[in-house]
PDB file of C-alpha atoms and ligand atoms in Angstrom:
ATOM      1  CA  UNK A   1     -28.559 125.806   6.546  1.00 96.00           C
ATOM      2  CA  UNK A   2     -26.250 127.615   4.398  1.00 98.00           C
ATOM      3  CA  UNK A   3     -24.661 125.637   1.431  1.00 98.00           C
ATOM      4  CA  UNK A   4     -22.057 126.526  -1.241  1.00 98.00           C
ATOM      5  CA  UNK A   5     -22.261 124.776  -4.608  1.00 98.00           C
ATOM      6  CA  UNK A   6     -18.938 123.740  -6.086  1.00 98.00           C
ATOM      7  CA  UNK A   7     -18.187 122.741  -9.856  1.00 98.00           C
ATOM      8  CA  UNK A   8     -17.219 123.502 -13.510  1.00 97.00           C
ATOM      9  CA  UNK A   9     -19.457 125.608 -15.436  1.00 95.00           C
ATOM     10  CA  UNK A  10     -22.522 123.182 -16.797  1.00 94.00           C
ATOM     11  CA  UNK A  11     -21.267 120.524 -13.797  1.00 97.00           C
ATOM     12  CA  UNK A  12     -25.482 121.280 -12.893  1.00 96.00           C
ATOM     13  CA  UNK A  13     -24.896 123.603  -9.748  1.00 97.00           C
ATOM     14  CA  UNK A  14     -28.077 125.545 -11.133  1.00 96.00           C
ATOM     15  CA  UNK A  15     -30.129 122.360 -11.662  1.00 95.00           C
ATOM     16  CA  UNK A  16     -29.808 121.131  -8.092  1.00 98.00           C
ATOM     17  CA  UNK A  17     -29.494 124.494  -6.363  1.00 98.00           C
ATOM     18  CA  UNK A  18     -32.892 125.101  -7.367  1.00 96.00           C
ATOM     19  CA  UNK A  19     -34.359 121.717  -6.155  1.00 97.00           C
ATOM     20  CA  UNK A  20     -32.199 122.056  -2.611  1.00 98.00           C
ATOM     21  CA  UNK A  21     -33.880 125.587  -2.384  1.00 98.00           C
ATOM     22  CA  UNK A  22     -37.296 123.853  -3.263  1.00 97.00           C
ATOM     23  CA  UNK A  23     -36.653 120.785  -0.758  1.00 97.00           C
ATOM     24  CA  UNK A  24     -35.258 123.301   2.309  1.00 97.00           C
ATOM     25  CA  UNK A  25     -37.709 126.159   1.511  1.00 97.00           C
ATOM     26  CA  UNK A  26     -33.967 128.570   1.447  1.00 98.00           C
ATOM     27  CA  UNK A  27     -33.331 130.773  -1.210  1.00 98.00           C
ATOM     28  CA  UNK A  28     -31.511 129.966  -4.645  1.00 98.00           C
ATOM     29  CA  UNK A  29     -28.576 132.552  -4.784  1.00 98.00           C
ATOM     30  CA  UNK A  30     -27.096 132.712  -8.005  1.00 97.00           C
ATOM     31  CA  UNK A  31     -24.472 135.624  -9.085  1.00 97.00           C
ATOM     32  CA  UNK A  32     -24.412 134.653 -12.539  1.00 95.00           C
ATOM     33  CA  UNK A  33     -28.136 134.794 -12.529  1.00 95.00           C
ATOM     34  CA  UNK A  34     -28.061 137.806 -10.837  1.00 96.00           C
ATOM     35  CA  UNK A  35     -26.106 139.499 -13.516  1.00 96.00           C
ATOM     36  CA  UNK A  36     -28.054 137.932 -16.132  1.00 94.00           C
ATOM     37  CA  UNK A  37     -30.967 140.309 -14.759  1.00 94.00           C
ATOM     38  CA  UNK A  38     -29.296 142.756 -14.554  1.00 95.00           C
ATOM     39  CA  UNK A  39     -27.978 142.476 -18.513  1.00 94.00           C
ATOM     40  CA  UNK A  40     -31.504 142.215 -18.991  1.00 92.00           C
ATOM     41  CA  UNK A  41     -32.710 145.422 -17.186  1.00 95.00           C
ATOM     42  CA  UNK A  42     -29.748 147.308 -19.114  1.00 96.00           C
ATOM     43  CA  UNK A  43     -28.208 148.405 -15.758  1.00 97.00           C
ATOM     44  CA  UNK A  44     -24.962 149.877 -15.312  1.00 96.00           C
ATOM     45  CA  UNK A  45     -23.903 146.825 -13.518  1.00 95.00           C
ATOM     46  CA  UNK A  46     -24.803 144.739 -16.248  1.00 96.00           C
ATOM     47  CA  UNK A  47     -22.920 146.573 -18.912  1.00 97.00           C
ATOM     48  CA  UNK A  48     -19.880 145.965 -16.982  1.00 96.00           C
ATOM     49  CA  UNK A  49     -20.750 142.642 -16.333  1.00 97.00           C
ATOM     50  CA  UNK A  50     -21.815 141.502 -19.542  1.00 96.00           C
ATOM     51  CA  UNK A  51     -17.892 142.134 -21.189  1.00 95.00           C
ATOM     52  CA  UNK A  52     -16.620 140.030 -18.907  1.00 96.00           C
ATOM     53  CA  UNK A  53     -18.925 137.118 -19.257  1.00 96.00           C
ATOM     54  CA  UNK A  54     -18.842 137.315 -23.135  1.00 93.00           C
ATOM     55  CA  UNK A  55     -15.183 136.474 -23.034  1.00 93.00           C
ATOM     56  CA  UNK A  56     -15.727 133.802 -20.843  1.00 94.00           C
ATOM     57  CA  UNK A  57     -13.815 135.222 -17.747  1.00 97.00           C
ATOM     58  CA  UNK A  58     -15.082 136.170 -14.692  1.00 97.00           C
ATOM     59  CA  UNK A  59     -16.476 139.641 -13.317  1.00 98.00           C
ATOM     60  CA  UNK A  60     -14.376 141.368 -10.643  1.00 97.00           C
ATOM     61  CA  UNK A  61     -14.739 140.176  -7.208  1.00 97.00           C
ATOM     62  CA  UNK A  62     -15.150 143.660  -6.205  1.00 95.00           C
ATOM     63  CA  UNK A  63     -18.245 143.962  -8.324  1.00 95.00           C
ATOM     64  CA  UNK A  64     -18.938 140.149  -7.736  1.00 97.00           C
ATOM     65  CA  UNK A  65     -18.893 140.273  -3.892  1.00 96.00           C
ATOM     66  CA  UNK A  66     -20.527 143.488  -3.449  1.00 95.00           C
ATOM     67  CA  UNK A  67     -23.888 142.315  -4.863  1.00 96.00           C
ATOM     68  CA  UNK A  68     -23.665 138.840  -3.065  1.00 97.00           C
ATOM     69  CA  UNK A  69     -22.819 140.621   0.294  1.00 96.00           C
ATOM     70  CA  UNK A  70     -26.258 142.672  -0.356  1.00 95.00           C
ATOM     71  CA  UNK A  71     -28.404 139.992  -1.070  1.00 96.00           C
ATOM     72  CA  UNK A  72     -27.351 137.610   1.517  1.00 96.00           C
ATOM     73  CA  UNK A  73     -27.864 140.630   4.059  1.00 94.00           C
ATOM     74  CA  UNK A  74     -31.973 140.678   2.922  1.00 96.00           C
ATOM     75  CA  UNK A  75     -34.324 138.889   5.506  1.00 96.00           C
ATOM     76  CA  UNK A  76     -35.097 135.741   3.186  1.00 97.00           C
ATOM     77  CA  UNK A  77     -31.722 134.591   3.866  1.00 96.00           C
ATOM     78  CA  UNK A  78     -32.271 134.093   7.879  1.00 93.00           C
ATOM     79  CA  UNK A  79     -33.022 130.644   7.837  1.00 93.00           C
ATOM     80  CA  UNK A  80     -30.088 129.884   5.208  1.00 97.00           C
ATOM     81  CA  UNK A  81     -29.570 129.768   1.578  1.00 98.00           C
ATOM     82  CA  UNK A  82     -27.778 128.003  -1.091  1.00 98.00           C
ATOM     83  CA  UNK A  83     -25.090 129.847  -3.497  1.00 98.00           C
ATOM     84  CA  UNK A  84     -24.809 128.440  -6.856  1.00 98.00           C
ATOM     85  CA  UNK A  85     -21.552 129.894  -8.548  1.00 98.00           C
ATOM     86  CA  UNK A  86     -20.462 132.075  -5.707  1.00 98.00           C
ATOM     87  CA  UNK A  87     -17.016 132.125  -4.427  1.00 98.00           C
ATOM     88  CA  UNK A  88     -15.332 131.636  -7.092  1.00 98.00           C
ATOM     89  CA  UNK A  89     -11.847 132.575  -5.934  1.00 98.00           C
ATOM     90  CA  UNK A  90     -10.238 132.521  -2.959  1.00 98.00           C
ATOM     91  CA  UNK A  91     -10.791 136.296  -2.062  1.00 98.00           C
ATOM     92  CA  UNK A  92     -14.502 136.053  -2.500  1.00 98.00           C
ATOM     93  CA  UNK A  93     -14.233 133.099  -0.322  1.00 98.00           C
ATOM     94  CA  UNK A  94     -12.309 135.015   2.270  1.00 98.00           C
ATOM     95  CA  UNK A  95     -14.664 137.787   2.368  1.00 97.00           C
ATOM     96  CA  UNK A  96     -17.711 135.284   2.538  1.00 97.00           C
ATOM     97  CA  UNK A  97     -16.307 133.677   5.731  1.00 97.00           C
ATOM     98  CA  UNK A  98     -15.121 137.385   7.243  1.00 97.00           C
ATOM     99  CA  UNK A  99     -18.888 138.372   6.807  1.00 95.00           C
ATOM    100  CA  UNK A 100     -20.312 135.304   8.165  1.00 96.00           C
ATOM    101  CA  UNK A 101     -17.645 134.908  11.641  1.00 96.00           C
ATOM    102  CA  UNK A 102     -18.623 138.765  11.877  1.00 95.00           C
ATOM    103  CA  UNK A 103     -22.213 137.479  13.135  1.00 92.00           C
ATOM    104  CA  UNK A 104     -20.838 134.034  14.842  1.00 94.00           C
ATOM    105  CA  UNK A 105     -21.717 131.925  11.603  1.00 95.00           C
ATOM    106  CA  UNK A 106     -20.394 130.056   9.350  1.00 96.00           C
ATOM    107  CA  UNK A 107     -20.933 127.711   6.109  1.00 98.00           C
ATOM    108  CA  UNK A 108     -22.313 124.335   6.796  1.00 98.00           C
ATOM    109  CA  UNK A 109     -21.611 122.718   3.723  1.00 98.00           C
ATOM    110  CA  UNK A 110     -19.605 123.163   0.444  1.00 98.00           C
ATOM    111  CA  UNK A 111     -20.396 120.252  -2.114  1.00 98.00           C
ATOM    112  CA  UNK A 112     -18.756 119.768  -5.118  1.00 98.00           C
ATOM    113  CA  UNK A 113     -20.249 118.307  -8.095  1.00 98.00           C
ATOM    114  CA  UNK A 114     -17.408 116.061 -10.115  1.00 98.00           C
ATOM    115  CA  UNK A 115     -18.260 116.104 -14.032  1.00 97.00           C
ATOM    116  CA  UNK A 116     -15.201 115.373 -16.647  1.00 96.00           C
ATOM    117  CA  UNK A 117     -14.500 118.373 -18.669  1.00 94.00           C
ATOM    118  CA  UNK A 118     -15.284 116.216 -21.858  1.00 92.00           C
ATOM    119  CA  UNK A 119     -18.911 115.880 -20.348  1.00 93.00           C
ATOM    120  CA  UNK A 120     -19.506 119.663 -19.916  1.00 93.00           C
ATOM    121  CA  UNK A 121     -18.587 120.655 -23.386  1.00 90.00           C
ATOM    122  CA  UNK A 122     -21.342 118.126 -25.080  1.00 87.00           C
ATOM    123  CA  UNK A 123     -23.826 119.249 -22.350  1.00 89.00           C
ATOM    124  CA  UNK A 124     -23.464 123.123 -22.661  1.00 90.00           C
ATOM    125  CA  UNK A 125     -24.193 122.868 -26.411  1.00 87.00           C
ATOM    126  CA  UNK A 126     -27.857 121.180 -25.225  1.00 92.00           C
ATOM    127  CA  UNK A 127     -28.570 123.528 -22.583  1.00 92.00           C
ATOM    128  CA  UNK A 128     -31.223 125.684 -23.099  1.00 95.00           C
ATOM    129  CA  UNK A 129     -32.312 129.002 -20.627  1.00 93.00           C
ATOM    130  CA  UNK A 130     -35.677 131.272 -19.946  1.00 94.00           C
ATOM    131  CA  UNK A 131     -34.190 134.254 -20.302  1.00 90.00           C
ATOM    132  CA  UNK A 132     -37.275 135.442 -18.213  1.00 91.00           C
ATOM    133  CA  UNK A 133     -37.440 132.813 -15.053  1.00 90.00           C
ATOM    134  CA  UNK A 134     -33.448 131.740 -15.046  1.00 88.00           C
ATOM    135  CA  UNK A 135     -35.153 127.841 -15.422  1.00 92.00           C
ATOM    136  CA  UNK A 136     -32.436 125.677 -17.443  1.00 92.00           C
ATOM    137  CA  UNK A 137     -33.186 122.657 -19.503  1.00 95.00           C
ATOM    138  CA  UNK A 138     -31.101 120.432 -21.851  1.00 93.00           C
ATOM    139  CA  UNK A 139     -32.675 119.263 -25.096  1.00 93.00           C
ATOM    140  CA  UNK A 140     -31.947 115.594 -24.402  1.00 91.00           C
ATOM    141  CA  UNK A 141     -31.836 114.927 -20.739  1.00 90.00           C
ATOM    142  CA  UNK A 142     -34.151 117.647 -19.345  1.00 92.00           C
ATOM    143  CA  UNK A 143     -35.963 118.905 -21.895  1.00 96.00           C
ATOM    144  CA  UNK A 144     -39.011 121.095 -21.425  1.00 97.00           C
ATOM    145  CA  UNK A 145     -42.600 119.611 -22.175  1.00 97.00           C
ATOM    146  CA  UNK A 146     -42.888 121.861 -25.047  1.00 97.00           C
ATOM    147  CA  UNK A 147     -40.338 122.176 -27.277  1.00 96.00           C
ATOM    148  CA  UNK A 148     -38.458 125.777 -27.146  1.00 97.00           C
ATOM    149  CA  UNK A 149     -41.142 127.276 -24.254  1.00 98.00           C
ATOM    150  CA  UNK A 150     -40.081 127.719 -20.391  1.00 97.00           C
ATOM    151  CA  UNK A 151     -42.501 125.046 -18.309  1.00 97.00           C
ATOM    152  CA  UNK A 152     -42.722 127.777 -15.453  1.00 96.00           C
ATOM    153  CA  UNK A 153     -43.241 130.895 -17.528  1.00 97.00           C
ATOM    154  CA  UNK A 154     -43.789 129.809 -21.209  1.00 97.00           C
ATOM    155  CA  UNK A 155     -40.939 132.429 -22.363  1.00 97.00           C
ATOM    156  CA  UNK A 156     -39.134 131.010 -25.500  1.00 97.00           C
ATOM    157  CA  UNK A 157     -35.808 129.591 -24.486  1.00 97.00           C
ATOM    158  CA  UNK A 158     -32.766 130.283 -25.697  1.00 94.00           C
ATOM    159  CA  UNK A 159     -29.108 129.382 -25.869  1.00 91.00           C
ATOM    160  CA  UNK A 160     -27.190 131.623 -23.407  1.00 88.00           C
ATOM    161  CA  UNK A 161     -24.017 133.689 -25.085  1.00 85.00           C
ATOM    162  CA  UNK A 162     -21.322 132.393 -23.481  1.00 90.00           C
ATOM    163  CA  UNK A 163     -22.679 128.533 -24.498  1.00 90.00           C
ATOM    164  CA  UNK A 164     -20.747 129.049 -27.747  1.00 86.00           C
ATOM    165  CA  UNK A 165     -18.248 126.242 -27.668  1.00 87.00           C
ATOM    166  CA  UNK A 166     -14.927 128.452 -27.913  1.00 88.00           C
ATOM    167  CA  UNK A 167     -16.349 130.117 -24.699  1.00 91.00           C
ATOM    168  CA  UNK A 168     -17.236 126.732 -22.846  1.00 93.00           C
ATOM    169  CA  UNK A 169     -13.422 126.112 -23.334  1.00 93.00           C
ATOM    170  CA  UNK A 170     -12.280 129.342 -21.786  1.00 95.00           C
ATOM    171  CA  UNK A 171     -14.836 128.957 -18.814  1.00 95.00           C
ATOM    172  CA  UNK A 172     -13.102 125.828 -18.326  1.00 96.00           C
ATOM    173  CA  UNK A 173     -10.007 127.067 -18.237  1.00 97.00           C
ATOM    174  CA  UNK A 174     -10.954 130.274 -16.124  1.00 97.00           C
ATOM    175  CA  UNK A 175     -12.317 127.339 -13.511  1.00 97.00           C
ATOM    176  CA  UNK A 176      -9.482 125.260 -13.288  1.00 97.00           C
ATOM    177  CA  UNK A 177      -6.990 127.859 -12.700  1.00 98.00           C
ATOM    178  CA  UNK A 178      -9.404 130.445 -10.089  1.00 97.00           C
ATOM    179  CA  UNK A 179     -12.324 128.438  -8.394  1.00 97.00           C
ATOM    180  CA  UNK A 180     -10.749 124.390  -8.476  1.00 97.00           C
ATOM    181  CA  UNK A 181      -8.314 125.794  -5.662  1.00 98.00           C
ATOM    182  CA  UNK A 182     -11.616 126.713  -3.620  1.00 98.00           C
ATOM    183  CA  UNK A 183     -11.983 122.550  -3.280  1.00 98.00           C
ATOM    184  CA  UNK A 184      -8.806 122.431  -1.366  1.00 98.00           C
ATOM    185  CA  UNK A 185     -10.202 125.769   0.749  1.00 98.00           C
ATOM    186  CA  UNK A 186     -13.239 123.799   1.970  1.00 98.00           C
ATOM    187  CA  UNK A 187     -11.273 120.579   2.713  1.00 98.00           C
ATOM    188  CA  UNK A 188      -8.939 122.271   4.613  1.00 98.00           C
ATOM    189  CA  UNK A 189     -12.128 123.798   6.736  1.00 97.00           C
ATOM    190  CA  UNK A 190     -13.983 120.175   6.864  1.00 97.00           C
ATOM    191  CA  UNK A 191     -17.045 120.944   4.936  1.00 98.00           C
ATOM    192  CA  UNK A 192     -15.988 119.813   1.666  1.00 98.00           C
ATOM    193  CA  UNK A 193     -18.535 116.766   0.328  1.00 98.00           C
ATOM    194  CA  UNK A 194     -18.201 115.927  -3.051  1.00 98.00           C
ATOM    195  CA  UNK A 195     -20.862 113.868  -5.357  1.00 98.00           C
ATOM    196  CA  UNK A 196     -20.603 112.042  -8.921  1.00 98.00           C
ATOM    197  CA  UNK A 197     -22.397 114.983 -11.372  1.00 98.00           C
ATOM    198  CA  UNK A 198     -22.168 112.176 -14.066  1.00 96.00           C
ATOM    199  CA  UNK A 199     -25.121 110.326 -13.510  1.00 96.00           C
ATOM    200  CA  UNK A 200     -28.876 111.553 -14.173  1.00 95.00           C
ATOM    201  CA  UNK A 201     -29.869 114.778 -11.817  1.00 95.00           C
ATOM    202  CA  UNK A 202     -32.117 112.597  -9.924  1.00 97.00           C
ATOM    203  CA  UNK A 203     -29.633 110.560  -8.666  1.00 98.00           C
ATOM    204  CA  UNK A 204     -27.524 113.721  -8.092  1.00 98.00           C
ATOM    205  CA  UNK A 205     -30.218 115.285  -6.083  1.00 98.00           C
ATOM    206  CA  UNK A 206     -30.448 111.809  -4.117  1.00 98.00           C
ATOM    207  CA  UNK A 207     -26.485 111.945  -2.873  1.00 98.00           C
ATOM    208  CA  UNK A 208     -27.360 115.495  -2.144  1.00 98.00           C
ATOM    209  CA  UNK A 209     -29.857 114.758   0.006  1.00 98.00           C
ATOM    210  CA  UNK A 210     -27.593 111.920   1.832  1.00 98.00           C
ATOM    211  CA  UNK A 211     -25.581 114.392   2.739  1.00 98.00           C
ATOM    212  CA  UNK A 212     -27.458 117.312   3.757  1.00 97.00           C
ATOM    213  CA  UNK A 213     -29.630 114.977   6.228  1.00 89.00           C
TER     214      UNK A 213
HETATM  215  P1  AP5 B   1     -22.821 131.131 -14.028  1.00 60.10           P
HETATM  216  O1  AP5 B   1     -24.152 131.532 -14.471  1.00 60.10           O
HETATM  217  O2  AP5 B   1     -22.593 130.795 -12.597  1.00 60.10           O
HETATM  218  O3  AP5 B   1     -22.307 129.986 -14.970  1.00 60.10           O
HETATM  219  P2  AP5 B   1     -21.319 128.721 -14.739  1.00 60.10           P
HETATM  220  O4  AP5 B   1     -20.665 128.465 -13.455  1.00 60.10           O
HETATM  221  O5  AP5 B   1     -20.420 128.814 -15.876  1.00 60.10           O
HETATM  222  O6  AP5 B   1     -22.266 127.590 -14.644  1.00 60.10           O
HETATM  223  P3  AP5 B   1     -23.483 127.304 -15.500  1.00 60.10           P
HETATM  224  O7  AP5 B   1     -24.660 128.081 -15.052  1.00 60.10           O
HETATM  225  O8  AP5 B   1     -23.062 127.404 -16.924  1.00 60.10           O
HETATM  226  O9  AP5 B   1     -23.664 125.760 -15.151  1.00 60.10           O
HETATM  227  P4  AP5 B   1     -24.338 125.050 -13.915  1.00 60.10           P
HETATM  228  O10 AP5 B   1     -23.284 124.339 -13.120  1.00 60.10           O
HETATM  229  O11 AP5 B   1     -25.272 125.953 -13.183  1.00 60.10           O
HETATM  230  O12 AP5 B   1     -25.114 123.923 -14.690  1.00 60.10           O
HETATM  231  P5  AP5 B   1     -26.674 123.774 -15.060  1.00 60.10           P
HETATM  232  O13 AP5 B   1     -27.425 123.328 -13.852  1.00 60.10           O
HETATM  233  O14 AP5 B   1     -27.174 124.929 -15.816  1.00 60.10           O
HETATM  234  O15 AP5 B   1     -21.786 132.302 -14.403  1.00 60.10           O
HETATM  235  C1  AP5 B   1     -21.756 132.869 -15.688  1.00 60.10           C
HETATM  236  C2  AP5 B   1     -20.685 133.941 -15.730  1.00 60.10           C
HETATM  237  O16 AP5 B   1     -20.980 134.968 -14.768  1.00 60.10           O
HETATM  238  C3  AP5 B   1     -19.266 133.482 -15.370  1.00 60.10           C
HETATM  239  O17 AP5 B   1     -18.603 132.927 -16.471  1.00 60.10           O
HETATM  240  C4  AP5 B   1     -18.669 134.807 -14.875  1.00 60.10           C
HETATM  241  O18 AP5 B   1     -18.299 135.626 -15.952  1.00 60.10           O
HETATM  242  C5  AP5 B   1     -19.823 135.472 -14.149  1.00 60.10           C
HETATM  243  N1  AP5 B   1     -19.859 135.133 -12.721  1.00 60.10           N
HETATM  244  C6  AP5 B   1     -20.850 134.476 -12.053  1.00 60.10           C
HETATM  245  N2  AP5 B   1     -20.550 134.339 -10.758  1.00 60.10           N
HETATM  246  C7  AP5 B   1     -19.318 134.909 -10.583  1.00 60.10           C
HETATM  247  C8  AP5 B   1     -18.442 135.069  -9.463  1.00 60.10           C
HETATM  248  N3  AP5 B   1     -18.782 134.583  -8.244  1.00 60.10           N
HETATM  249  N4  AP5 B   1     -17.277 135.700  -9.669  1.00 60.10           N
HETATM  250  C9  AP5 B   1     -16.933 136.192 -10.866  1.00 60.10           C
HETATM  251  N5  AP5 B   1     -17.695 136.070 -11.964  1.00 60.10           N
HETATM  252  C10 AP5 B   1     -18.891 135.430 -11.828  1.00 60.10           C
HETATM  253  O19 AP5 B   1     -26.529 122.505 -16.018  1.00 60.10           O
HETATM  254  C11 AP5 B   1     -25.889 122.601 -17.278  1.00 60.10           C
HETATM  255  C12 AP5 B   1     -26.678 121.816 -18.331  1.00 60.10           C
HETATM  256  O20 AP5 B   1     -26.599 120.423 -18.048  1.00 60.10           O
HETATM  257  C13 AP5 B   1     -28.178 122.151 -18.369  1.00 60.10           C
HETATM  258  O21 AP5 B   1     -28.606 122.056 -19.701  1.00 60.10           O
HETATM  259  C14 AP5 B   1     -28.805 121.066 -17.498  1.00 60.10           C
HETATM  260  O22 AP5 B   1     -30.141 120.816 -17.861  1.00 60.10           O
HETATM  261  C15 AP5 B   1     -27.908 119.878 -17.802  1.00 60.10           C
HETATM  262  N6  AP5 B   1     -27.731 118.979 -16.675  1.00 60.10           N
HETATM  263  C16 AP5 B   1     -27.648 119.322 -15.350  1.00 60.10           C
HETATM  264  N7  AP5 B   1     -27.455 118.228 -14.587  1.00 60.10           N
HETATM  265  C17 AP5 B   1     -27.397 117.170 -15.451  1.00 60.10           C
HETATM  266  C18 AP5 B   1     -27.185 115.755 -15.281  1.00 60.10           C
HETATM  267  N8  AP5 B   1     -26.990 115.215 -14.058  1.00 60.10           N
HETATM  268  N9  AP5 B   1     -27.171 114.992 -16.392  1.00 60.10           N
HETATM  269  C19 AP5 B   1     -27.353 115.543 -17.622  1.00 60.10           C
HETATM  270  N10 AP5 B   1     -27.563 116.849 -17.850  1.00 60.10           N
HETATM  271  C20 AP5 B   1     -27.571 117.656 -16.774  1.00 60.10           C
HETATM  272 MG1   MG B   2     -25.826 127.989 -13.429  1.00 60.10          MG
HETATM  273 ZN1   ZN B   3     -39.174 130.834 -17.597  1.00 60.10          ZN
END
């Protein structure tokens, strides 16, 4: 099963990615976190990366698609996967679905979690990241069972850089103009689902699951 997930930054693609990937036994593909380790490991990549995300834009899709073309190419992936922030414009899209009818296959289902931009500004100032394990929490409604330590690998969380609320803003606006149109792409293809990312992840995982079967 391979599924794309859809939304503004904070709508909670990470947050149910991660529990699909669990529930399905597929891997959790994430570019952003994917250049996150590479920041981390001081990489070329990274560097190059990293001054794009600062500002709040987003990295070529050059750079972007070469590294999500590798990784969906390693044996893990046979079985499916789930992207989480990957396409996020319509070329990356179009080289996603040239690489997939390539070997007769093809995205089964794009779903699009629906969050008001009001709703994502208050949450990105709560979330909190391992900057070790990728896990996310918020300090209200997911919070960690120890206050400021990663549940999986007891790293000390921390509030990503481009959380800052004058970057939230131009994240949003970066999503609305280049990755919204990508709804309209998967429509137009039949695979489009979308599901209410307003309501607590639970019940967001539970739509999720309606429609995945
Ligand atoms: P990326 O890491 O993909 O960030 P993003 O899309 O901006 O999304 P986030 O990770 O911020 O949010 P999310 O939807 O995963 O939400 P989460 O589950 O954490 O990309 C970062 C940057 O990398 C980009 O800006 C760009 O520069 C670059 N990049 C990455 N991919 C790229 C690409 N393909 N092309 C070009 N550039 C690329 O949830 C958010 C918070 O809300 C958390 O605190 C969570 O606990 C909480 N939460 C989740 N669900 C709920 C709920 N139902 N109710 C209440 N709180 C909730
Ligand atoms: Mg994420
Ligand atoms: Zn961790």
């Amino acid at each position: 099963m391979k599924i794309i997930m859809l939304g503004a930054p904070g709508a909670g693609k990470g947050t149910q990615a991660k529990m699909i990937a669990a529930q399905y036994g597929i891997p959790h593909i994430s570019t952003g976190d994917m250049f996150r380790a590479n920041i981390k490991n001081g990489t070329k990549l990274g560097e190059e990366a990293k001054s794009y995300m600062d500002q709040g834009l987003l990295v070529p899709d050059e750079l972007t698609v070469r590294i999500l073309l590798d990784r969906v190419a390693r044996d893990d992936c046979q079985n499916g996967y789930v992207l989480d922030g990957f396409p996020r414009t319509i070329p990356q899209a179009e080289v996603l679905d040239q690489a997939l009818t390539k070997q007769g296959d093809a995205i089964d289902f794009a779903i699009d979690i629906e969050v008001q931009d009001e709703a994502i500004v208050k949450r990105m100032s709560g979330r909190r990241a391992c900057p070790s394990c990728g896990a996310t929490y918020h300090i209200e409604h997911v919070p960690p069972k120890e206050e400021g330590v990663c549940d999986v690998c007891k790293s000390k969380l921390v509030l990503r850089d481009d959380d800052k609320p004058e970057t939230v803003e131009k994240r949003l606006r970066v999503y609305h103009e280049q990755t919204q149109p990508l709804i309209d792409y998967y429509a137009a293809r039949n695979i489009l689902q979308k599901v209410d990312g307003d309501v607590s992840t639970q019940e967001v995982f539970q739509a999720i699951l309606a429609i995945l079967g």
